[in-house]
């Protein structure tokens, strides 16, 4: 079972053996481990370190291991220390003693990191496809609601009217940066460690560039010691997942509170809610709450990885075996969450009347009114103070801000008093914010299209 033990006289302690085993979680690296092992024996064959015929038999035998694993789930339940020893043991059942040659000059230190890089590379591609699809869904909703006015908030207090499209574009742009970040991380993941040995490099005449091409790696590691000991590529991937999940979480938070009966701005697709076992009226936003909650989990994965790696002496240490679960957890969580977010956004409907009613709240016009007054001359600070006093008066007397403004401005700034109809219309307020990046419907459409084209450029 073990790949070592020639110098041992006792078996490992049973509890320690279980503690030591990574196979329960690294078995999911089997396809990557097999692909890397096949490429490695082909490289050994090309280097004439093993006969070409043996290389072929090993490649076929490794393929057979994968086939058996796919055919029979019980195969993967067989006892093994880790995925690397599993493959070698199973290979031995197929090709006999020749299986040992697949390990010629190769260390599990480089195998573990090679398989993990291959896994992360795929996860990044899957995740980027998911992010692209989510941005497309947001852009579609954003275009449909490019002119739908709603309140924009700061400090969760109504601030100024915005359009729904503006809300959608804000979240789309965060995701565009996540997409970029993942692409950037991918470049550093896409480096071949194999051929590094345990730490010192390999004495075999292996052509590492050819090996890299065989596995589709864009580059070859330049230091064997760095290649086996470092995990910054994994940390970077998990950091990308944590930031992405944080963005999902913020989006989820708005969709949760603004779809509550008290606001009623959005209706969530029923398929992403659950009922209450006690209260028959409820449709709870569980999907979004879980996405938000899992942001804590992925951040935890990042902290876990950073902490595991930080104090390690130069070279491979078994602590590094703790990398995999954090990477899988972060990747799985982000990949699942992006699909949930896409489903929610795709099925989201707006209650235009509720949005408009809330967007028409007069106090949100205060800043726009102050700008209009200042535009006529005098200072913005003074105009701010004047509008502030009008707001206080309206609140004190229970009258509308509009009525107070009409009276006060008739004498103080008649040109503004004459335009109150326009100034108090939320549609006009958003249309005025026409500069690039603003909430005007046309600006929002440009922004959404720019976000889409950023994702399509590759
Ligand atoms: N299971 C180990 C890991 O995941 C593989 C490397 C073990 N290497 C060693 N020399 N013990 O990191």
XYZ file of N, CA and C in Angstrom, residues 4 61 70 82 176 213 250 266 273 278 311 334 346 388 453:
45
model
N 6.654 3.696 0.560
C 7.890 3.768 1.327
C 7.821 2.689 2.388
N -1.771 1.734 -19.024
C -2.169 1.273 -17.683
C -2.766 2.413 -16.868
N -13.796 5.566 -13.103
C -15.037 6.170 -13.640
C -16.159 5.146 -13.671
N -2.490 8.560 -0.382
C -2.937 9.745 -1.121
C -3.184 9.352 -2.571
N -16.501 42.288 -13.573
C -15.506 42.389 -14.649
C -14.098 42.355 -14.051
N 4.518 21.395 -22.657
C 3.610 21.440 -23.826
C 2.618 20.287 -23.764
N -22.550 41.181 -1.532
C -23.117 42.538 -1.506
C -24.336 42.644 -2.416
N -38.146 44.406 -5.768
C -37.849 43.250 -6.622
C -38.693 42.065 -6.177
N -36.245 30.484 -3.506
C -36.660 30.820 -2.140
C -37.193 29.552 -1.483
N -43.334 27.133 9.843
C -44.342 27.648 10.768
C -45.246 28.703 10.115
N 4.738 30.061 8.135
C 5.924 29.851 8.971
C 6.806 28.692 8.524
N -17.440 29.110 -4.849
C -17.588 30.208 -5.812
C -18.296 29.718 -7.078
N -31.446 36.200 -13.402
C -32.231 35.901 -14.605
C -33.730 35.896 -14.303
N -31.154 72.766 3.117
C -31.242 72.092 4.415
C -32.313 72.717 5.287
N -18.219 44.052 -23.333
C -17.141 43.909 -24.312
C -15.812 43.610 -23.614
